[in-house]
Coordinates of C-alpha atoms in Angstrom, one line a residue:
X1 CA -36.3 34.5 -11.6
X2 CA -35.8 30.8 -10.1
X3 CA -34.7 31.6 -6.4
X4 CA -31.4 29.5 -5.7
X5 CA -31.8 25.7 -4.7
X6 CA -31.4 25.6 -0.6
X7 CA -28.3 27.8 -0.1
X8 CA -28.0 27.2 3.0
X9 CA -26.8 24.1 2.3
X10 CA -23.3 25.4 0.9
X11 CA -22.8 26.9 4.5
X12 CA -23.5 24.0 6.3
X13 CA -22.3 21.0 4.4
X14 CA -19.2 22.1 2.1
X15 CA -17.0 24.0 5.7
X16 CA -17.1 20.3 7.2
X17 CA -16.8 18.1 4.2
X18 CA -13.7 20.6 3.4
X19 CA -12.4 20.2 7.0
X20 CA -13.1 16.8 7.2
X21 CA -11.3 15.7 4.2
X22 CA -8.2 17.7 4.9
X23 CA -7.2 16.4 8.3
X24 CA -7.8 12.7 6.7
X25 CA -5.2 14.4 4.3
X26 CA -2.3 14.7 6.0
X27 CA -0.8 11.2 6.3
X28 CA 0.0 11.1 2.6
X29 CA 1.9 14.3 2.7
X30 CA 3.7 14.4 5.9
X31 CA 5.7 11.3 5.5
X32 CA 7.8 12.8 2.7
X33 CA 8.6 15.5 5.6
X34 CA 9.5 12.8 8.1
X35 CA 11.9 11.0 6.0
X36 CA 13.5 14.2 4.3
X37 CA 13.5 15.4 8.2
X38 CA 15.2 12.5 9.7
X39 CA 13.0 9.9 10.1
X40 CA 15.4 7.7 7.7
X41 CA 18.0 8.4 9.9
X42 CA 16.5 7.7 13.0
X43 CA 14.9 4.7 12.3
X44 CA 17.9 3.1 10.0
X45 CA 15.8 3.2 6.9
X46 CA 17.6 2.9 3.4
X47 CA 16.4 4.7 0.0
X48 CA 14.9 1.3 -1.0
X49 CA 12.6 0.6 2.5
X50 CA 11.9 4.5 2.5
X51 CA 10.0 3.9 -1.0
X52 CA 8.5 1.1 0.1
X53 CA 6.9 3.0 3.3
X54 CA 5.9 5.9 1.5
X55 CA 3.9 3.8 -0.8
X56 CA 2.4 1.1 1.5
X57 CA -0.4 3.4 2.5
X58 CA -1.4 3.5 -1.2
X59 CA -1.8 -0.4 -0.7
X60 CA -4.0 -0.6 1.9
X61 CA -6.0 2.1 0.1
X62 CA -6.1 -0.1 -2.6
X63 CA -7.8 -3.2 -0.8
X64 CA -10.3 -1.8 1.3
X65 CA -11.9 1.4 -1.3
X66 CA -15.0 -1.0 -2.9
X67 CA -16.2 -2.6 0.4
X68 CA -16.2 1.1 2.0
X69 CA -18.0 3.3 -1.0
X70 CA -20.6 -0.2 -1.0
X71 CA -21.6 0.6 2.9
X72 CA -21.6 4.7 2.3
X73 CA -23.6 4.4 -0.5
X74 CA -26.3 1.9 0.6
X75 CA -26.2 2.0 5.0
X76 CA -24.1 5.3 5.6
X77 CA -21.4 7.5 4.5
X78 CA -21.8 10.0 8.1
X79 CA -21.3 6.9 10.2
X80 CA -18.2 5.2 8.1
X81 CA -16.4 8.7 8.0
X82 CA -16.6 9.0 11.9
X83 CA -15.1 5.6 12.5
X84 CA -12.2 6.2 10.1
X85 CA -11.6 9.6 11.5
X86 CA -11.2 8.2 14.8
X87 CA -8.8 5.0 13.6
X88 CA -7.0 7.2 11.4
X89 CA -6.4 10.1 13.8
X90 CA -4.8 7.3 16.5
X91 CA -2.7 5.5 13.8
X92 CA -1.1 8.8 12.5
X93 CA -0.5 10.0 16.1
X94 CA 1.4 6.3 16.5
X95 CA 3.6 6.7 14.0
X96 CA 5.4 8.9 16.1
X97 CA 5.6 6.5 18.3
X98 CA 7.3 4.1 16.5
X99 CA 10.9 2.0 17.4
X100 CA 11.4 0.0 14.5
X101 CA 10.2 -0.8 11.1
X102 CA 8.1 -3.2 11.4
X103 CA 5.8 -1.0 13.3
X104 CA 6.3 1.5 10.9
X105 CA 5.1 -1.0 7.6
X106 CA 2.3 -2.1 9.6
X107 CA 1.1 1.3 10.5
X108 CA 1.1 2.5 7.4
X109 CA -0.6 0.0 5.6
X110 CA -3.3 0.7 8.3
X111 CA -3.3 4.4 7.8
X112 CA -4.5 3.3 3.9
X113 CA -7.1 0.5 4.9
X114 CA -8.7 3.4 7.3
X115 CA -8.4 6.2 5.3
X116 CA -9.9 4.4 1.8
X117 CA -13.6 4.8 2.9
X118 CA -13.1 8.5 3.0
X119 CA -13.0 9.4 -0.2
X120 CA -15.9 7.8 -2.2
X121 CA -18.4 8.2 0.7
X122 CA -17.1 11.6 1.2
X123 CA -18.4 11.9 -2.6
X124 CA -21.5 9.6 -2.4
X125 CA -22.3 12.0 0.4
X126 CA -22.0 14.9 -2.1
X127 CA -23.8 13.5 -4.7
X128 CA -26.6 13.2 -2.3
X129 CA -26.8 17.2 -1.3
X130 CA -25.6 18.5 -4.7
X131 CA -27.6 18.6 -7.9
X132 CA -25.7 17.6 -11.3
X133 CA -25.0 21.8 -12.1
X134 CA -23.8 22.1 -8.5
X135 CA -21.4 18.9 -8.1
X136 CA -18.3 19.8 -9.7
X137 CA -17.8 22.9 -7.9
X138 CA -19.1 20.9 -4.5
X139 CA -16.4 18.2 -5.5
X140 CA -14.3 21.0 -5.7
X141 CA -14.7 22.1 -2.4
X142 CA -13.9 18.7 -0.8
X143 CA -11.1 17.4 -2.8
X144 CA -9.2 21.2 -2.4
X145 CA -8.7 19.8 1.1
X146 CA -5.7 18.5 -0.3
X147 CA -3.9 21.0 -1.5
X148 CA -4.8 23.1 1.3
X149 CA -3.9 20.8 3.5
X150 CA -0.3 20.1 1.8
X151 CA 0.0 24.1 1.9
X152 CA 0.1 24.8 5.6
X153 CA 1.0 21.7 6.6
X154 CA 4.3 21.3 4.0
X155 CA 4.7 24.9 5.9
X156 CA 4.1 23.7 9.6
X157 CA 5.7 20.4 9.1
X158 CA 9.1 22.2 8.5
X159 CA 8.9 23.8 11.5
X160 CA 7.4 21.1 13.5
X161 CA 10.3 19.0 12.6
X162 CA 13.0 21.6 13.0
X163 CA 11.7 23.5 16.5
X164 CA 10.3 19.0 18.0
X165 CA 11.8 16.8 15.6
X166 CA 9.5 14.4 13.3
X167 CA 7.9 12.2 16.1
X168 CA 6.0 15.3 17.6
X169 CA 5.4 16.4 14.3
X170 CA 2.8 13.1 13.6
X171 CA 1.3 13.2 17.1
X172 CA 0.4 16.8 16.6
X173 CA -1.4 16.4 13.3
X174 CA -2.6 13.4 14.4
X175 CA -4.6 14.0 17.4
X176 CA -7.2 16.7 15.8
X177 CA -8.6 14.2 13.5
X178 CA -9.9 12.0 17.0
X179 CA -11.3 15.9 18.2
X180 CA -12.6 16.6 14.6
X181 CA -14.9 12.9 14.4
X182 CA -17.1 14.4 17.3
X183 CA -17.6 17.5 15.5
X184 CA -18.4 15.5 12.2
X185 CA -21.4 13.3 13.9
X186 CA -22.5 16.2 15.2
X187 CA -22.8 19.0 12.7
X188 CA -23.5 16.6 9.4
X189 CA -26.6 15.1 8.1
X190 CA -27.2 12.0 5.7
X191 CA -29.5 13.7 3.2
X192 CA -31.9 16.7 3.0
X193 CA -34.6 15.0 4.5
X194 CA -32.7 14.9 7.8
X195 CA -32.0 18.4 8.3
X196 CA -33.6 20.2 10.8
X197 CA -31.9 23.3 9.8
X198 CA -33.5 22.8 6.2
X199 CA -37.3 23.7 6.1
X200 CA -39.5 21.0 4.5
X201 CA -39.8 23.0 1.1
X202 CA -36.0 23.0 0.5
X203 CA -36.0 19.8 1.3
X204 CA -38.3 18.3 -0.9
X205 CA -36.9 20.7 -3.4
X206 CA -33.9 19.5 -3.2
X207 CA -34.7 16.0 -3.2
X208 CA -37.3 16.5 -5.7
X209 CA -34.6 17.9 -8.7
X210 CA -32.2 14.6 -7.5
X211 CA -34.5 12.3 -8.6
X212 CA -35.6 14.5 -11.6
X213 CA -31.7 13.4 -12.6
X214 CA -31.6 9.8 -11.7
X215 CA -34.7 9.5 -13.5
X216 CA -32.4 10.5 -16.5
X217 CA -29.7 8.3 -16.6
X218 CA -30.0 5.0 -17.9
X219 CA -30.5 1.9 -15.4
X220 CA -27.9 -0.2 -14.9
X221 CA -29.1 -3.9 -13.7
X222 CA -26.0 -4.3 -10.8
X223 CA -21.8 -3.9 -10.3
X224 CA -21.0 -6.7 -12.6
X225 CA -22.8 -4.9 -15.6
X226 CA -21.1 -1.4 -14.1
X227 CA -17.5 -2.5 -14.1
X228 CA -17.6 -4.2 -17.8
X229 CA -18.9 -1.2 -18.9
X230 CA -15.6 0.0 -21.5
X231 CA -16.9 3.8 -20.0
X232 CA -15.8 2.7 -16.6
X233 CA -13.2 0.5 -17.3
X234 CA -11.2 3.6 -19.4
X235 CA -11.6 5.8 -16.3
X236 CA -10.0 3.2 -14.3
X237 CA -7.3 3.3 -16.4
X238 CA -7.1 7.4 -16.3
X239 CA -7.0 7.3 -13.2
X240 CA -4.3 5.0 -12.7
X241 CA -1.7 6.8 -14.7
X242 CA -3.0 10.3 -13.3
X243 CA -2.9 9.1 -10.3
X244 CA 0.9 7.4 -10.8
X245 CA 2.1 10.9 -11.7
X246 CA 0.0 12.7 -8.8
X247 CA 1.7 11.0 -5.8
X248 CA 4.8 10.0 -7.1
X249 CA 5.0 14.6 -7.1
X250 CA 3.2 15.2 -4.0
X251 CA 5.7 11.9 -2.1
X252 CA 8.6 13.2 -2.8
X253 CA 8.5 16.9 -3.8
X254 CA 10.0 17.2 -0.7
X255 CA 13.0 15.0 -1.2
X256 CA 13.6 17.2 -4.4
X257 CA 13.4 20.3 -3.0
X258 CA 15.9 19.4 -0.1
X259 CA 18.4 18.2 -2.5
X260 CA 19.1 21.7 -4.2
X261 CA 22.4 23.2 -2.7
X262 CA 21.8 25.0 0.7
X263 CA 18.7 24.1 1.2
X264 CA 17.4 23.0 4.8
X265 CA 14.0 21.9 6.1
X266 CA 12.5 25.1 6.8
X267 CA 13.1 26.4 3.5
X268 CA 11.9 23.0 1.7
X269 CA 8.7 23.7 3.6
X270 CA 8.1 26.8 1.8
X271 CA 9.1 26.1 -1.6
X272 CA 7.0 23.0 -1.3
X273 CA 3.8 24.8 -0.4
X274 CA 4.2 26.9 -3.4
X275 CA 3.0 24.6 -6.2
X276 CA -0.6 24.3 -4.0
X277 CA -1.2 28.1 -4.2
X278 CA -1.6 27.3 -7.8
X279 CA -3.7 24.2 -7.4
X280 CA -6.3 25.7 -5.4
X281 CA -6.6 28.7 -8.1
X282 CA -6.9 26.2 -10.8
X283 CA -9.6 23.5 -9.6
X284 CA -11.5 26.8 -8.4
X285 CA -11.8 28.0 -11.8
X286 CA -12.0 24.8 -13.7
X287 CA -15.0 23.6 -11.0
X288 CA -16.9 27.0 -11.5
X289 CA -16.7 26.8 -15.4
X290 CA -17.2 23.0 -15.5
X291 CA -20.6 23.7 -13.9
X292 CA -21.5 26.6 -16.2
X293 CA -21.0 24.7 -19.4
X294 CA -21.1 21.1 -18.0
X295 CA -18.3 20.2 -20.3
X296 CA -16.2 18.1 -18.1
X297 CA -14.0 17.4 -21.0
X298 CA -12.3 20.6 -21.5
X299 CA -11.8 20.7 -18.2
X300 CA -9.5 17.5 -17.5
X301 CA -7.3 16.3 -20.4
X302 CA -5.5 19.7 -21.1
X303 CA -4.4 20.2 -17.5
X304 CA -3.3 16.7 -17.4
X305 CA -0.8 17.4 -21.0
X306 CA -0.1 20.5 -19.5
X307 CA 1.7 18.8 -16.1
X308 CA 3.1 16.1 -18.7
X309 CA 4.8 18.6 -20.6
X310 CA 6.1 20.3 -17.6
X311 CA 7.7 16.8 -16.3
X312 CA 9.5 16.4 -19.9
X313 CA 10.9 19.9 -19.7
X314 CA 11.8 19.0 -16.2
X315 CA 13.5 15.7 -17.6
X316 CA 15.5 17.4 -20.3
X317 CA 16.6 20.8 -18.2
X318 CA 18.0 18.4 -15.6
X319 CA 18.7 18.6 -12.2
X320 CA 21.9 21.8 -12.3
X321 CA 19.2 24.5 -13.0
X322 CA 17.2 24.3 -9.7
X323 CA 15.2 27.1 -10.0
X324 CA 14.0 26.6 -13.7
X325 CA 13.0 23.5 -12.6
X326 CA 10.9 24.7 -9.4
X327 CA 8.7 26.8 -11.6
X328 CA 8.1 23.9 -13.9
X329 CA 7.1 21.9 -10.4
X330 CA 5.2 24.5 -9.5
X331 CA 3.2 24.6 -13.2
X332 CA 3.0 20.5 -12.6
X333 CA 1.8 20.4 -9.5
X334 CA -0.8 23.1 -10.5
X335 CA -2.0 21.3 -13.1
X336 CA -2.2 18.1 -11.8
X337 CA -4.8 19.3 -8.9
X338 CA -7.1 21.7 -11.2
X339 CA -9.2 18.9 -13.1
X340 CA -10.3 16.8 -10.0
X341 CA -13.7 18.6 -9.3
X342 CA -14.8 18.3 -12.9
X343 CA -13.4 14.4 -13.5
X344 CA -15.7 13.2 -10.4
X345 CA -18.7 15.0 -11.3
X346 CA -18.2 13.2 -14.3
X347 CA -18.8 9.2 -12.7
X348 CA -21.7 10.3 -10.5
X349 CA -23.5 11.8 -13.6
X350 CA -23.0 8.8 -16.6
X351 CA -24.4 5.8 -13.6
X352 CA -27.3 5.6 -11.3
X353 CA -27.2 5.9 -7.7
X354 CA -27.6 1.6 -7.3
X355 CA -24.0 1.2 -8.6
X356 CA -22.5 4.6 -8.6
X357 CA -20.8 4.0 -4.8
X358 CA -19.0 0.9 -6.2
X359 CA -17.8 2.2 -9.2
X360 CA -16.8 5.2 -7.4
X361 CA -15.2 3.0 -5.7
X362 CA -13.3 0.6 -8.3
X363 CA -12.1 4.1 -10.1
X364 CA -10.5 5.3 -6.8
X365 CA -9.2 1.4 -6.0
X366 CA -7.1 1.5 -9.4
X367 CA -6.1 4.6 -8.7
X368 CA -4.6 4.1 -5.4
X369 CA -2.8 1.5 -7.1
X370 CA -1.4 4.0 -9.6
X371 CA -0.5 6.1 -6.4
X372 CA 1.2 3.0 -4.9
X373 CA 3.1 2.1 -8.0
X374 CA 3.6 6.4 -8.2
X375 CA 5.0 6.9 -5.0
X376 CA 7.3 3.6 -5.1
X377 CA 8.8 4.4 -8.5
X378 CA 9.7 7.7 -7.7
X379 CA 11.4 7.2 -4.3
X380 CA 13.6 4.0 -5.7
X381 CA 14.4 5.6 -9.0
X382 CA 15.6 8.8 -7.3
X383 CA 17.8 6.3 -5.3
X384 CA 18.7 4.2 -7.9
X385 CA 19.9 6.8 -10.3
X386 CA 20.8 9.4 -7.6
X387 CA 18.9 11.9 -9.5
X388 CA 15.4 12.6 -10.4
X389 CA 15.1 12.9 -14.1
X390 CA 14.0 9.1 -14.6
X391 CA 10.8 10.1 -12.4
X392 CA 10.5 13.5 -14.0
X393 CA 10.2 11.1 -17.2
X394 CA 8.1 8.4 -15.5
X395 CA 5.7 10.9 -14.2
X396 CA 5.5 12.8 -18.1
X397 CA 4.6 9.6 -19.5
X398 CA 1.6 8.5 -17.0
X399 CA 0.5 12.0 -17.5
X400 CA 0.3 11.8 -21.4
X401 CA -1.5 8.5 -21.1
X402 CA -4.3 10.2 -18.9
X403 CA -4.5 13.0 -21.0
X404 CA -5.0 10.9 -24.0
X405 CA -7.6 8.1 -22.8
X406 CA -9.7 11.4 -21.3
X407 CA -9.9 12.2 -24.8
X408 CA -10.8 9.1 -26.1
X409 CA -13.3 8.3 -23.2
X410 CA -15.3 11.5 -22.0
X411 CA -18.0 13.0 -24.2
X412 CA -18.6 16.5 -24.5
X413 CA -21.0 18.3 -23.4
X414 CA -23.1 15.1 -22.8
X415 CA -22.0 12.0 -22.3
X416 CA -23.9 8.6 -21.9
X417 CA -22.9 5.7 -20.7
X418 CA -22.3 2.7 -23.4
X419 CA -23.3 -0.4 -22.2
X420 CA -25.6 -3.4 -23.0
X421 CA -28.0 -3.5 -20.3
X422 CA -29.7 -6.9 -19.3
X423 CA -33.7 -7.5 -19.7

């Protein structure tokens, strides 16, 4: 019997990755806390500015996510993650500092141009640790930093807000991310070969059955070829829409929540921890048997219909049955998290290492611009309309759209990408 590929590497790499990822986390969840906590009123915001904010980070995500998977994927991942750790954990900490809006729109945006390297190099860095069988679950492992995250801290925040108010709240989650930096650089390594807690046969090992894969996939001749590929230029486009109904939920789940009769913040901090408990089950179990079959496919679109479905129901129950409509929250937000370990293992598998950082990059771009256009549509239609069942509806259609081009686009069990390559 084959004796497992380096296992010490799970130990070592996935705990920080995980940790890593989940203090860079909080700014996109915490905000819906702030505003819902008094924020809006402290700072004079209307329903219209208050969309706006909470979507301004998606912006800045938007800009900066091709220059930053680039430099992770050809200088280094370990060094562009410490910076942004640093910046981010400073910014965040400042928004609880802030007097006026202004400060508050320029911060954010900030928070987004900071926090948009994370991401792709955190998965470039994966990609370089994790064999093909291995990724999904190890993509698993990093991305489930977010529903973690929003878990405790939709918890935490509640209380942090109620027992300090929502400006000690931000500096308190902010400042471990500064603390946390120090400990990446120290504990986290490139690539096998620089391990010194890795002997030289499990490196080579490992490095040896990474190459085996590259040597598998077809070449692709630069980023220009890469992003006119239709295989890439689909998965923007899933993204985009998933990502639309993703944020536009996690944003203002809060908002939602504190709108039911009797409800106050401690209480909205429960209920809106409660749809994560089911996330974190789900993209367990879709990673593990993603791996064992490597069919990504089965493994994305029918979560995605499943949280589309749940958003329709939502849309034609209505808003005067709260608690029917929690659970169906709760089934969305499940849903919505489980197929995210399988759907990146799918972009670092179909193109070779040379463009794999950019398009990684280009698919999370477009997606933070479906977050952006997410998270603004929800917050000024729940304004507009005083209600929430035109975002229930918003957020059912992106969701069907995803579904649907994951159909069309990812092949199952193997997939190749389609593309004329250059001689």
């Amino acid at each position: 019997m084959n004796q497992p590929l380096a296992p010490k590497r799970w130990f070592r790499i996935i705990p920080i990755v995980f940790i890593t990822y989940s203090l860079a986390y909080l700014d996109r969840a915490n905000f819906g806390f702030a505003v819902a906590g008094g924020m809006a009123a402290d700072l004079n915001i209307d329903k219209a500015t208050s969309s706006l904010l909470g979507s301004l980070f998606f912006l800045g995500y938007f800009f900066f996510q091709i220059p930053g998977a680039h430099y992770a994927a050809n200088k280094s991942a370990k060094k562009l993650i410490f910076i942004s750790l640093i910046l981010w954990g400073a910014l965040a900490a400042a928004t609880g500092m802030v007097s006026n809006v202004g400060s508050l729109i320029t911060i954010r945006f900030m928070l987004g141009v900071v926090e948009s390297a994370v991401m792709p190099s955190m998965l470039i860095l994966l990609s370089h640790w994790f064999t093909k069988k291995e990724r999904s679950r190890a993509n698993t492992f990093l991305i489930l930093g977010n529903p973690v995250t929003v878990l405790w801290m939709s918890v935490l925040s509640g209380y942090l807000i109620d027992s300090m108010g929502w400006r000690w709240m931000f500096i308190i989650q902010g400042i471990p991310g500064i603390i946390w930096a120090f400990i990446w650089w120290k504990m986290i390594d490139e690539k096998p070969k620089d391990a010194n807690w890795l002997d030289e046969s499990e490196k080579q090992a490992v490095e040896k059955q990474l190459s085996e894969e590259q040597a598998g996939i077809k070449p692709v001749k630069n980023y220009a070829e890469a992003f006119k590929s239709a295989t890439v230029i689909l998965l923007c486009f899933q993204y985009f829409f998933w990502s639309l109904g993703v944020y536009g939920f996690v944003m203002w789940l809060p908002s939602i929540i504190k709108a039911a009769p009797d409800m106050d913040i401690v209480k909205t901090g429960w209920l809106s921890s409660v749809p994560y408990l089911l996330a974190i089950t789900g993209m367990l179990a879709t990673s593990y048997f993603s791996d064992k079959t490597l069919n990504r496919k089965i493994f994305i679109w029918p979560f995605l219909l499943t949280a589309s479905v749940a958003f329709f129901c939502s849309y034609f129950i209505g808003t005067n049955h709260f608690w029917i409509s929690f659970v169906l929250l709760v089934i969305a937000g499940g849903a919505l998290y489980a197929p995210y370990g399988p759907f990146f293992a799918v972009i670092t598998e179909i193109l070779p290492k040379n463009v794999a950082g950019g398009a990684l990059g280009l698919i999370n771009s477009i997606g933070a611009l479906g977050s952006f256009i997410g998270a603004y549509l929800v917050g000024y239609l729940n304004g507009k309309t005083g209600g929430f069942e035109a975002s229930y509806l918003l957020m059912a259609v992106a969701l069907l759209i995803s579904g649907v081009i994951t159909i069309i686009v990812v092949k199952a069990p193997d997939y190749n990408l389609k593309m004329t390559v250059q001689n």
